[in-house]
Steps between C-alpha positions, in 0.01 A plus 500: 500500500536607858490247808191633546360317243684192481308151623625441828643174461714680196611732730640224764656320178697777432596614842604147623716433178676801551670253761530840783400312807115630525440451814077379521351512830215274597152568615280261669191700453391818322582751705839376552524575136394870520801539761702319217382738220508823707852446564601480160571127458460352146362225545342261763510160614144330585653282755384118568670463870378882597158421330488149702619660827291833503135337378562179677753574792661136374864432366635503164375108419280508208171576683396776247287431172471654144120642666765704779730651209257577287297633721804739644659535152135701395534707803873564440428616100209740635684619742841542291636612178846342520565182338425188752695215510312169687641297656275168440688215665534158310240622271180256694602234296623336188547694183135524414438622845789751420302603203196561659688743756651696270200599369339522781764759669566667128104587527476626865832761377839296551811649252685191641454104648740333712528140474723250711631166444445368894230215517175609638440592793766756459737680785658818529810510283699556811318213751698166517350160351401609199449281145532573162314322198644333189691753268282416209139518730612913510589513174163425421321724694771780397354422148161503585548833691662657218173336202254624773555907527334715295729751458832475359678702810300297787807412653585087596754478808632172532621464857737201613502382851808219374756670683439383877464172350694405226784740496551868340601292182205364445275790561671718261472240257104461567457861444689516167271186409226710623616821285534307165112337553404854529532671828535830446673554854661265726561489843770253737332525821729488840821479366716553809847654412619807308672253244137307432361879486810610235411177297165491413470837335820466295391130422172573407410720200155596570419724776514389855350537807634521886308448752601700806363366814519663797664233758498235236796333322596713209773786625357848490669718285405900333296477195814670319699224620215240354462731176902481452491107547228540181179391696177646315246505772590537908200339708441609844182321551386549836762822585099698527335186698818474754469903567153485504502183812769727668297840493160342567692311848652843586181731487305195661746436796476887559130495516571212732722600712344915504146458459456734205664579153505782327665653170772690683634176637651460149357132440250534312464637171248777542151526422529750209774271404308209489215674314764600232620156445175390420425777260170641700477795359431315165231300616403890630444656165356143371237545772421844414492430170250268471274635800 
C-alpha cells in the first residue's frame, strides 16, 4: 500500500514514531495551509493561539470555542490532504466535554486532538501565571479522548503545561501518566534548557513533541538537532502567522509611505500567484463543466 492510500492519521502515526524530528507547521486558516502543503510539509498544525489571534485579533487566553475549530478544522480538511493535527485547548471542559470534542473535530476532518492539563481559561504555554489541574482530572479526559475516536489512528496528544509550575520532574512524570492512560503522543510544553529538552525524549517512551516558539522560552535548535535528541513531532505553530504580520506591515507601510503598490515591489505575492494558491483554475473547469 502506497502513502497514497493510507488514512491520514496512519500516515502521521507512522511518521511521528519514526522519532526524526518532523517538523509541523501551523496554519491559522485555510489558505495558510495551501502555503503549508505546496511547500512540501507533512503535516499541519490547526493552531488555537493563531486561530484566536487571526479571527479575533485577541491573545492566546481561551477566547476560542469548539464552534471556531470546527468550523476552521472543515475548511482546513477541504482545503488540505495532509493529516491535521488540532490543537483544541483544555478540551471545553471535563472529560465528557472532552468526549464530545473529539467527535466533534474527528467529524469536521482532524487526524489528531490536543489536550492540556491547565485549568480553564487556558494561556499560551509560554505566558506567565498559568495553572494546571489535578493529575487524575487529565487522566480522565485522556481516557475519554482515547473511548471517543472512531478510528483507531485518530491520534490523542496529551500536552502538560506542569513544567513552569511544578518543576521539569513533575511534568515528565504527568506525561508518562498521561502515556500509560492512553495518549498516543505526549508533549512537555516550555521546558527551558537543553538538559529539560535532552530529558524528556529519552525519559519518555512514546513519541514527543517540541514546541518551538519563536521568542518564547524553549531554545531554538535545527530539526536534526531535535530529531537526534529523539523528538517525534517539531511544532512551529505560528512560524506562517509571525511571517504573515511581518509581510502584511511591510507591503502596507509601503503603500503608506508611496501611495501605490505594485507586484514588482516584491511584497506581495502576485496575482497569478494568488489565483494558484487557491486552485482557480479548478473551480474553472468546474464552471464549464456544469454550464
Amino acid at each position: 500500500m502506497s502513502n497514497d492510500d493510507l488514512h491520514p492519521g496512519t500516515l502521521l502515526r507512522q511518521k511521528v514514531a519514526a522519532k526524526r524530528g518532523l517538523v509541523v507547521p501551523g496554519a491559522a486558516n485555510a489558505l495558510a495551509a495551501r502555503v503549508i502543503e505546496e511547500l512540501g510539509f507533512e503535516a499541519v498544525y490547526l493552531s488555537g493561539a493563531g486561530l484566536t489571534n487571526t479571527f479575533y485579533g485577541m491573545p492566546d487566553l481561551g477566547f476560542v470555542h469548539l464552534g471556531d475549530l470546527a468550523q476552521h478544522t472543515a475548511a482546513l480538511r477541504d482545503a488540505v490532504k495532509l493529516p491535521i493535527v488540532v490543537d483544541a485547548d483544555t478540551g471545553f471542559g471535563n472529560a465528557l466535554n472532552v468526549q464530545h470534542t473529539v467527535r466533534t473535530l474527528e467529524r469536521a476532518g482532524a487526524n489528531a486532538i490536543q489536550l492540556e492539563d491547565q485549568v480553564s481559561p487556558k494561556k499560551c504555554g509560554h505566558f506567565e501565571g498559568k495553572a494546571v489541574i489535578a493529575r487524575d482530572e487529565m487522566l480522565g479526559k485522556v481516557k475519554a479522548a482515547v473511548d471517543a475516536r472512531a478510528h483507531g489512528d485518530f491520534l490523542v496528544i496529551a500536552r502538560t503545561d506542569a513544567a513552569a509550575i511544578e518543576g521539569i520532574d513533575a511534568a515528565i512524570a504527568r506525561a508518562a501518566a498521561y502515556a500509560e492512560a492512553g495518549a498516543d503522543i505526549t508533549f512537555v510544553e516550555a521546558p527551558e534548557s537543553l538538559d529539560a529538552l535532552r530529558r524528556i525524549p529519552r525519559e519518555l517512551a512514546c513519541p514527543q513533541v517540541v514546541n518551538v516558539v519563536i521568542g518564547g522560552k524553549t531554545p531554538t535548535l535545527d530539526a536534526a538537532e531535535f530529531g537526534a535528541m529523539g523528538f517525534g513531532l517539531v511544532l512551529y505553530a505560528n512560524a506562517a502567522l509571525q511571517g504573515a504580520v511581518r509581510g502584511m506591515t511591510q507591503a502596507l507601510q509601503a503603500l503608506r509611505d508611496g501611495g501605490r503598490l505594485d507586484e514588482a515591489s516584491g511584497l506581495v505575492a502576485t496575482f497569478a500567484e494568488r489565483q494558484a494558491l487557491v486552485r482557480k483554475n479548478e473551480y474553472d473547469a468546474l464552471d464549464r463543466r456544469y454550464a
